Amino acid sequence: MEKGYLIAPERLITDDFIVRCYFPGDGPLLAEAQNASYEHLKTFMAWAKPHTTEEEAEQRAREWRAHYLLADDFGLGIFSPDEKRLLGSAGFHLRGVSLDHKSAEIGMWMRADVTGQGLGTAVLRALLDWGFTAWPWERLAWHCDGRNLASRRTAEKAGMQLEGVLRAHRLVDGVRRDTFCFAMLRELRVTS
Ligand SMILES: CC(C)(COP(=O)(O)OP(=O)(O)OC[C@H]1O[C@@H](n2cnc3c(N)ncnc32)[C@H](O)[C@@H]1OP(=O)(O)O)[C@@H](O)C(=O)NCCC(=O)NCCS
């Protein structure tokens, strides 16, 4: 099957946050958000580390921008309305599936000091709405570790359906963990 190409939407503006692709120059904001959130991220985000330099984060932002333009992965920053603060990060990820399938997995983390205020749910709802209107997605999925109650609850509140549990799916620190699989389909979309 053809690899496919997409001139992807680049920016979603709401009253409370802006979701947009990363650009060169975002490194310092990304490093600051990750470094302020390490304790919060380390349990479920395998890539988290105690300190990320601005140079490392800048490289990551540029890699995301490159993938965005190649249309093979769509990393998104979640910014405050003035774009001076990174509130979190998200993405529509193909996870090895061709773009032609119109099926992506949403990933997301929020910075520690904004969690528990409804923002994660609001961003996920906005991503689902944007994904099924401005993007070609027919299916959007959300996968999380079964122990990640905040993530499970966020998916439920955004109207995603639990499709099943992959039992003992992943080996995390020597222990087999379940993966909870949520999804929403464009044709059965619930707007909440
Ligand atoms: C998952 C995450 C994005 C949710 O963001 P958030 O801004 O805290 O989400 P909300 O404030 O909208 O809360 C969503 C629900 O989760 C619940 N919740 C939050 N933390 C929780 C916890 N530790 N245990 C149980 N429920 C929790 C909230 O109470 C809320 O449910 P409620 O309204 O029924 O009370 C955020 O916690 C996060 O960044 N976690 C670390 C990274 C991560 O795990 N990402 C998801 C990977 S799949």
PDB file of C-alpha atoms and ligand atoms in Angstrom:
ATOM      1  CA  MET A   1       0.000   0.000   0.000  1.00  0.00           C
ATOM      2  CA  GLU A   2       1.143   3.542  -0.710  1.00  0.00           C
ATOM      3  CA  LYS A   3       2.712   5.364   2.199  1.00  0.00           C
ATOM      4  CA  GLY A   4       0.424   8.330   1.643  1.00  0.00           C
ATOM      5  CA  TYR A   5       1.037  11.964   2.450  1.00  0.00           C
ATOM      6  CA  LEU A   6      -0.863  14.566   4.410  1.00  0.00           C
ATOM      7  CA  ILE A   7      -0.538  18.315   4.566  1.00  0.00           C
ATOM      8  CA  ALA A   8      -1.444  18.236   8.226  1.00  0.00           C
ATOM      9  CA  PRO A   9      -3.272  20.960  10.125  1.00  0.00           C
ATOM     10  CA  GLU A  10      -0.755  22.792  12.298  1.00  0.00           C
ATOM     11  CA  ARG A  11      -2.677  24.718  14.940  1.00  0.00           C
ATOM     12  CA  LEU A  12      -5.775  24.431  17.108  1.00  0.00           C
ATOM     13  CA  ILE A  13      -6.661  27.528  19.126  1.00  0.00           C
ATOM     14  CA  THR A  14      -9.021  27.446  22.103  1.00  0.00           C
ATOM     15  CA  ASP A  15      -9.644  29.946  24.911  1.00  0.00           C
ATOM     16  CA  ASP A  16      -7.581  27.901  27.382  1.00  0.00           C
ATOM     17  CA  PHE A  17      -4.749  26.426  25.314  1.00  0.00           C
ATOM     18  CA  ILE A  18      -3.177  26.188  21.893  1.00  0.00           C
ATOM     19  CA  VAL A  19      -2.251  22.836  20.374  1.00  0.00           C
ATOM     20  CA  ARG A  20       0.293  23.100  17.593  1.00  0.00           C
ATOM     21  CA  CYS A  21       3.150  21.285  15.910  1.00  0.00           C
ATOM     22  CA  TYR A  22       6.612  21.861  17.337  1.00  0.00           C
ATOM     23  CA  PHE A  23       8.962  24.331  15.708  1.00  0.00           C
ATOM     24  CA  PRO A  24      12.694  24.977  16.003  1.00  0.00           C
ATOM     25  CA  GLY A  25      13.091  27.184  19.081  1.00  0.00           C
ATOM     26  CA  ASP A  26      10.616  25.247  21.274  1.00  0.00           C
ATOM     27  CA  GLY A  27      13.448  23.382  23.051  1.00  0.00           C
ATOM     28  CA  PRO A  28      13.721  25.624  26.148  1.00  0.00           C
ATOM     29  CA  LEU A  29       9.955  25.497  26.846  1.00  0.00           C
ATOM     30  CA  LEU A  30       9.929  21.734  26.360  1.00  0.00           C
ATOM     31  CA  ALA A  31      12.933  21.203  28.653  1.00  0.00           C
ATOM     32  CA  GLU A  32      11.409  23.410  31.353  1.00  0.00           C
ATOM     33  CA  ALA A  33       8.086  21.521  31.300  1.00  0.00           C
ATOM     34  CA  GLN A  34       9.733  18.089  31.379  1.00  0.00           C
ATOM     35  CA  ASN A  35      12.148  19.049  34.142  1.00  0.00           C
ATOM     36  CA  ALA A  36       9.314  20.485  36.256  1.00  0.00           C
ATOM     37  CA  SER A  37       7.353  17.250  35.807  1.00  0.00           C
ATOM     38  CA  TYR A  38       9.865  14.410  36.152  1.00  0.00           C
ATOM     39  CA  GLU A  39       8.410  12.887  39.345  1.00  0.00           C
ATOM     40  CA  HIS A  40       4.926  13.069  37.843  1.00  0.00           C
ATOM     41  CA  LEU A  41       5.977  11.532  34.507  1.00  0.00           C
ATOM     42  CA  LYS A  42       8.454   8.857  35.508  1.00  0.00           C
ATOM     43  CA  THR A  43       5.974   6.072  36.416  1.00  0.00           C
ATOM     44  CA  PHE A  44       4.244   5.828  33.049  1.00  0.00           C
ATOM     45  CA  MET A  45       6.473   7.694  30.596  1.00  0.00           C
ATOM     46  CA  ALA A  46       9.422   5.408  29.834  1.00  0.00           C
ATOM     47  CA  TRP A  47      11.394   8.241  28.210  1.00  0.00           C
ATOM     48  CA  ALA A  48      11.262  10.525  31.273  1.00  0.00           C
ATOM     49  CA  LYS A  49      14.582  11.388  32.884  1.00  0.00           C
ATOM     50  CA  PRO A  50      15.545  13.596  35.836  1.00  0.00           C
ATOM     51  CA  HIS A  51      17.052  16.329  33.700  1.00  0.00           C
ATOM     52  CA  THR A  52      16.715  17.219  30.044  1.00  0.00           C
ATOM     53  CA  THR A  53      18.975  19.928  28.634  1.00  0.00           C
ATOM     54  CA  GLU A  54      17.606  22.655  26.395  1.00  0.00           C
ATOM     55  CA  GLU A  55      19.802  21.309  23.582  1.00  0.00           C
ATOM     56  CA  GLU A  56      18.338  17.806  23.915  1.00  0.00           C
ATOM     57  CA  ALA A  57      14.804  19.189  23.925  1.00  0.00           C
ATOM     58  CA  GLU A  58      15.565  21.438  20.956  1.00  0.00           C
ATOM     59  CA  GLN A  59      16.799  18.430  19.011  1.00  0.00           C
ATOM     60  CA  ARG A  60      13.579  16.590  19.890  1.00  0.00           C
ATOM     61  CA  ALA A  61      11.415  19.561  18.803  1.00  0.00           C
ATOM     62  CA  ARG A  62      13.241  19.651  15.459  1.00  0.00           C
ATOM     63  CA  GLU A  63      12.849  15.887  15.002  1.00  0.00           C
ATOM     64  CA  TRP A  64       9.107  16.235  15.637  1.00  0.00           C
ATOM     65  CA  ARG A  65       8.914  19.059  13.114  1.00  0.00           C
ATOM     66  CA  ALA A  66      10.716  16.900  10.552  1.00  0.00           C
ATOM     67  CA  HIS A  67       8.353  13.963  11.113  1.00  0.00           C
ATOM     68  CA  TYR A  68       5.382  16.330  10.861  1.00  0.00           C
ATOM     69  CA  LEU A  69       6.513  17.508   7.443  1.00  0.00           C
ATOM     70  CA  LEU A  70       7.244  13.943   6.342  1.00  0.00           C
ATOM     71  CA  ALA A  71       3.733  13.051   7.556  1.00  0.00           C
ATOM     72  CA  ASP A  72       4.868   9.936   9.391  1.00  0.00           C
ATOM     73  CA  ASP A  73       4.284  11.099  13.000  1.00  0.00           C
ATOM     74  CA  PHE A  74       2.490  14.140  14.392  1.00  0.00           C
ATOM     75  CA  GLY A  75       3.853  15.387  17.720  1.00  0.00           C
ATOM     76  CA  LEU A  76       1.988  18.363  19.165  1.00  0.00           C
ATOM     77  CA  GLY A  77       2.836  20.828  21.902  1.00  0.00           C
ATOM     78  CA  ILE A  78       0.098  22.059  24.237  1.00  0.00           C
ATOM     79  CA  PHE A  79       0.792  25.711  24.979  1.00  0.00           C
ATOM     80  CA  SER A  80      -0.713  28.425  27.141  1.00  0.00           C
ATOM     81  CA  PRO A  81      -2.745  30.925  25.085  1.00  0.00           C
ATOM     82  CA  ASP A  82       0.251  33.317  24.919  1.00  0.00           C
ATOM     83  CA  GLU A  83       2.538  30.382  23.943  1.00  0.00           C
ATOM     84  CA  LYS A  84       5.009  31.326  26.658  1.00  0.00           C
ATOM     85  CA  ARG A  85       4.502  28.112  28.616  1.00  0.00           C
ATOM     86  CA  LEU A  86       4.341  24.489  27.555  1.00  0.00           C
ATOM     87  CA  LEU A  87       1.384  22.897  29.374  1.00  0.00           C
ATOM     88  CA  GLY A  88       1.998  19.427  27.995  1.00  0.00           C
ATOM     89  CA  SER A  89       2.566  17.423  24.907  1.00  0.00           C
ATOM     90  CA  ALA A  90       0.433  15.195  22.716  1.00  0.00           C
ATOM     91  CA  GLY A  91       0.375  13.664  19.299  1.00  0.00           C
ATOM     92  CA  PHE A  92      -1.374  11.664  16.657  1.00  0.00           C
ATOM     93  CA  HIS A  93       0.934   8.673  16.292  1.00  0.00           C
ATOM     94  CA  LEU A  94       0.816   6.163  13.449  1.00  0.00           C
ATOM     95  CA  ARG A  95       2.755   3.507  15.407  1.00  0.00           C
ATOM     96  CA  GLY A  96       3.926   1.793  12.249  1.00  0.00           C
ATOM     97  CA  VAL A  97       0.554   1.811  10.490  1.00  0.00           C
ATOM     98  CA  SER A  98       0.360   3.520   7.095  1.00  0.00           C
ATOM     99  CA  LEU A  99      -1.342   6.892   6.924  1.00  0.00           C
ATOM    100  CA  ASP A 100      -3.763   5.411   4.396  1.00  0.00           C
ATOM    101  CA  HIS A 101      -5.504   3.516   7.196  1.00  0.00           C
ATOM    102  CA  LYS A 102      -6.639   6.825   8.739  1.00  0.00           C
ATOM    103  CA  SER A 103      -6.040   5.357  12.176  1.00  0.00           C
ATOM    104  CA  ALA A 104      -3.886   6.992  14.843  1.00  0.00           C
ATOM    105  CA  GLU A 105      -3.127   6.666  18.536  1.00  0.00           C
ATOM    106  CA  ILE A 106      -3.310   9.762  20.703  1.00  0.00           C
ATOM    107  CA  GLY A 107      -0.544  10.164  23.265  1.00  0.00           C
ATOM    108  CA  MET A 108      -0.500  12.859  25.912  1.00  0.00           C
ATOM    109  CA  TRP A 109       1.177  14.120  29.056  1.00  0.00           C
ATOM    110  CA  MET A 110       0.430  17.287  30.986  1.00  0.00           C
ATOM    111  CA  ARG A 111       2.932  19.189  33.109  1.00  0.00           C
ATOM    112  CA  ALA A 112       2.624  18.355  36.810  1.00  0.00           C
ATOM    113  CA  ASP A 113       1.365  21.710  38.074  1.00  0.00           C
ATOM    114  CA  VAL A 114      -1.660  21.829  35.762  1.00  0.00           C
ATOM    115  CA  THR A 115      -2.965  18.303  36.336  1.00  0.00           C
ATOM    116  CA  GLY A 116      -6.153  17.500  38.217  1.00  0.00           C
ATOM    117  CA  GLN A 117      -7.937  20.637  36.982  1.00  0.00           C
ATOM    118  CA  GLY A 118      -9.771  19.163  34.023  1.00  0.00           C
ATOM    119  CA  LEU A 119      -7.248  20.358  31.454  1.00  0.00           C
ATOM    120  CA  GLY A 120      -6.161  16.893  30.285  1.00  0.00           C
ATOM    121  CA  THR A 121      -9.775  15.941  29.576  1.00  0.00           C
ATOM    122  CA  ALA A 122     -10.381  19.254  27.788  1.00  0.00           C
ATOM    123  CA  VAL A 123      -7.309  18.742  25.594  1.00  0.00           C
ATOM    124  CA  LEU A 124      -8.271  15.164  24.761  1.00  0.00           C
ATOM    125  CA  ARG A 125     -11.811  16.237  23.839  1.00  0.00           C
ATOM    126  CA  ALA A 126     -10.345  18.988  21.643  1.00  0.00           C
ATOM    127  CA  LEU A 127      -7.955  16.524  19.962  1.00  0.00           C
ATOM    128  CA  LEU A 128     -10.815  14.137  19.209  1.00  0.00           C
ATOM    129  CA  ASP A 129     -12.951  16.927  17.812  1.00  0.00           C
ATOM    130  CA  TRP A 130     -10.077  18.342  15.736  1.00  0.00           C
ATOM    131  CA  GLY A 131      -8.955  14.859  14.669  1.00  0.00           C
ATOM    132  CA  PHE A 132     -12.392  13.976  13.286  1.00  0.00           C
ATOM    133  CA  THR A 133     -12.968  17.305  11.559  1.00  0.00           C
ATOM    134  CA  ALA A 134      -9.734  18.896  10.291  1.00  0.00           C
ATOM    135  CA  TRP A 135      -7.785  15.599  10.067  1.00  0.00           C
ATOM    136  CA  PRO A 136      -8.628  12.488   8.039  1.00  0.00           C
ATOM    137  CA  TRP A 137      -8.733  10.100  11.025  1.00  0.00           C
ATOM    138  CA  GLU A 138     -11.505   7.517  11.046  1.00  0.00           C
ATOM    139  CA  ARG A 139     -10.288   5.895  14.246  1.00  0.00           C
ATOM    140  CA  LEU A 140      -8.457   7.411  17.204  1.00  0.00           C
ATOM    141  CA  ALA A 141      -7.101   5.177  19.954  1.00  0.00           C
ATOM    142  CA  TRP A 142      -5.755   5.723  23.466  1.00  0.00           C
ATOM    143  CA  HIS A 143      -3.635   3.034  25.126  1.00  0.00           C
ATOM    144  CA  CYS A 144      -2.513   3.106  28.726  1.00  0.00           C
ATOM    145  CA  ASP A 145      -1.059   0.994  31.497  1.00  0.00           C
ATOM    146  CA  GLY A 146      -3.895  -0.505  33.546  1.00  0.00           C
ATOM    147  CA  ARG A 147      -2.450   1.068  36.708  1.00  0.00           C
ATOM    148  CA  ASN A 148      -2.724   4.548  35.179  1.00  0.00           C
ATOM    149  CA  LEU A 149      -6.065   5.521  36.695  1.00  0.00           C
ATOM    150  CA  ALA A 150      -5.776   9.176  35.660  1.00  0.00           C
ATOM    151  CA  SER A 151      -5.227   8.177  32.031  1.00  0.00           C
ATOM    152  CA  ARG A 152      -8.081   5.668  32.034  1.00  0.00           C
ATOM    153  CA  ARG A 153     -10.423   8.209  33.583  1.00  0.00           C
ATOM    154  CA  THR A 154      -9.363  10.915  31.108  1.00  0.00           C
ATOM    155  CA  ALA A 155     -10.210   8.642  28.152  1.00  0.00           C
ATOM    156  CA  GLU A 156     -13.565   7.694  29.685  1.00  0.00           C
ATOM    157  CA  LYS A 157     -14.482  11.316  30.397  1.00  0.00           C
ATOM    158  CA  ALA A 158     -13.636  12.309  26.821  1.00  0.00           C
ATOM    159  CA  GLY A 159     -16.127   9.730  25.584  1.00  0.00           C
ATOM    160  CA  MET A 160     -13.725   7.054  24.341  1.00  0.00           C
ATOM    161  CA  GLN A 161     -14.853   3.460  24.549  1.00  0.00           C
ATOM    162  CA  LEU A 162     -12.895   0.742  26.349  1.00  0.00           C
ATOM    163  CA  GLU A 163     -12.471  -1.913  23.672  1.00  0.00           C
ATOM    164  CA  GLY A 164     -10.473  -4.388  25.682  1.00  0.00           C
ATOM    165  CA  VAL A 165      -7.524  -5.149  27.893  1.00  0.00           C
ATOM    166  CA  LEU A 166      -4.311  -6.662  26.555  1.00  0.00           C
ATOM    167  CA  ARG A 167      -3.407  -8.769  29.562  1.00  0.00           C
ATOM    168  CA  ALA A 168       0.269  -8.911  30.567  1.00  0.00           C
ATOM    169  CA  HIS A 169       1.019  -6.989  27.376  1.00  0.00           C
ATOM    170  CA  ARG A 170       4.209  -5.192  28.393  1.00  0.00           C
ATOM    171  CA  LEU A 171       7.174  -5.894  30.608  1.00  0.00           C
ATOM    172  CA  VAL A 172       7.783  -2.870  32.838  1.00  0.00           C
ATOM    173  CA  ASP A 173      10.629  -3.050  35.359  1.00  0.00           C
ATOM    174  CA  GLY A 174      10.443  -6.834  35.322  1.00  0.00           C
ATOM    175  CA  VAL A 175       6.664  -6.995  35.900  1.00  0.00           C
ATOM    176  CA  ARG A 176       4.093  -7.833  33.205  1.00  0.00           C
ATOM    177  CA  ARG A 177       1.486  -5.044  32.904  1.00  0.00           C
ATOM    178  CA  ASP A 178      -1.934  -4.882  31.280  1.00  0.00           C
ATOM    179  CA  THR A 179      -2.643  -2.337  28.539  1.00  0.00           C
ATOM    180  CA  PHE A 180      -6.112  -0.750  28.456  1.00  0.00           C
ATOM    181  CA  CYS A 181      -7.256   0.033  24.893  1.00  0.00           C
ATOM    182  CA  PHE A 182      -9.735   2.846  24.340  1.00  0.00           C
ATOM    183  CA  ALA A 183     -10.874   4.239  21.001  1.00  0.00           C
ATOM    184  CA  MET A 184     -13.377   6.490  19.309  1.00  0.00           C
ATOM    185  CA  LEU A 185     -14.602   6.072  15.738  1.00  0.00           C
ATOM    186  CA  ARG A 186     -15.503   8.987  13.515  1.00  0.00           C
ATOM    187  CA  GLU A 187     -18.790   7.360  12.534  1.00  0.00           C
ATOM    188  CA  LEU A 188     -19.770   6.699  16.140  1.00  0.00           C
ATOM    189  CA  ARG A 189     -18.335   9.895  17.505  1.00  0.00           C
ATOM    190  CA  VAL A 190     -19.606  11.107  20.834  1.00  0.00           C
ATOM    191  CA  THR A 191     -19.346  14.844  21.345  1.00  0.00           C
ATOM    192  CA  SER A 192     -19.262  15.618  25.042  1.00  0.00           C
TER     193      SER A 192
HETATM  194  C1  LIG B   1      -3.261  11.453  32.270  1.00  0.00           C
HETATM  195  C2  LIG B   1      -3.131  12.973  32.322  1.00  0.00           C
HETATM  196  C3  LIG B   1      -2.773  13.492  30.930  1.00  0.00           C
HETATM  197  C4  LIG B   1      -4.491  13.564  32.741  1.00  0.00           C
HETATM  198  O1  LIG B   1      -4.374  14.986  32.760  1.00  0.00           O
HETATM  199  P1  LIG B   1      -5.170  15.863  33.845  1.00  0.00           P
HETATM  200  O2  LIG B   1      -5.036  17.283  33.431  1.00  0.00           O
HETATM  201  O3  LIG B   1      -4.737  15.513  35.205  1.00  0.00           O
HETATM  202  O4  LIG B   1      -6.654  15.338  33.610  1.00  0.00           O
HETATM  203  P2  LIG B   1      -8.002  15.862  34.323  1.00  0.00           P
HETATM  204  O5  LIG B   1      -7.711  16.931  35.304  1.00  0.00           O
HETATM  205  O6  LIG B   1      -8.938  16.179  33.206  1.00  0.00           O
HETATM  206  O7  LIG B   1      -8.484  14.570  35.141  1.00  0.00           O
HETATM  207  C5  LIG B   1      -9.045  13.465  34.508  1.00  0.00           C
HETATM  208  C6  LIG B   1      -9.581  12.500  35.541  1.00  0.00           C
HETATM  209  O8  LIG B   1      -8.486  11.737  36.113  1.00  0.00           O
HETATM  210  C7  LIG B   1      -8.622  11.748  37.522  1.00  0.00           C
HETATM  211  N1  LIG B   1      -7.317  11.586  38.132  1.00  0.00           N
HETATM  212  C8  LIG B   1      -6.284  12.433  38.077  1.00  0.00           C
HETATM  213  N2  LIG B   1      -5.232  11.936  38.758  1.00  0.00           N
HETATM  214  C9  LIG B   1      -5.636  10.729  39.239  1.00  0.00           C
HETATM  215  C10 LIG B   1      -5.030   9.705  40.008  1.00  0.00           C
HETATM  216  N3  LIG B   1      -3.745   9.815  40.402  1.00  0.00           N
HETATM  217  N4  LIG B   1      -5.746   8.605  40.339  1.00  0.00           N
HETATM  218  C11 LIG B   1      -7.025   8.471  39.920  1.00  0.00           C
HETATM  219  N5  LIG B   1      -7.656   9.404  39.162  1.00  0.00           N
HETATM  220  C12 LIG B   1      -6.974  10.510  38.845  1.00  0.00           C
HETATM  221  C13 LIG B   1      -9.242  13.080  37.814  1.00  0.00           C
HETATM  222  O9  LIG B   1      -9.789  13.101  39.114  1.00  0.00           O
HETATM  223  C14 LIG B   1     -10.282  13.168  36.712  1.00  0.00           C
HETATM  224  O10 LIG B   1     -11.425  12.378  36.982  1.00  0.00           O
HETATM  225  P3  LIG B   1     -12.728  12.961  37.750  1.00  0.00           P
HETATM  226  O11 LIG B   1     -13.127  14.200  37.027  1.00  0.00           O
HETATM  227  O12 LIG B   1     -13.715  11.852  37.638  1.00  0.00           O
HETATM  228  O13 LIG B   1     -12.319  13.265  39.153  1.00  0.00           O
HETATM  229  C15 LIG B   1      -2.081  13.425  33.363  1.00  0.00           C
HETATM  230  O14 LIG B   1      -2.396  12.879  34.606  1.00  0.00           O
HETATM  231  C16 LIG B   1      -0.656  13.060  33.006  1.00  0.00           C
HETATM  232  O15 LIG B   1       0.043  13.824  32.346  1.00  0.00           O
HETATM  233  N6  LIG B   1      -0.188  11.891  33.521  1.00  0.00           N
HETATM  234  C17 LIG B   1       1.209  11.478  33.297  1.00  0.00           C
HETATM  235  C18 LIG B   1       1.459  11.073  31.863  1.00  0.00           C
HETATM  236  C19 LIG B   1       0.472  10.013  31.437  1.00  0.00           C
HETATM  237  O16 LIG B   1       0.264   9.045  32.153  1.00  0.00           O
HETATM  238  N7  LIG B   1      -0.103  10.202  30.243  1.00  0.00           N
HETATM  239  C20 LIG B   1      -1.079   9.279  29.678  1.00  0.00           C
HETATM  240  C21 LIG B   1      -0.376   8.179  28.998  1.00  0.00           C
HETATM  241  S1  LIG B   1      -1.525   7.022  28.312  1.00  0.00           S
END
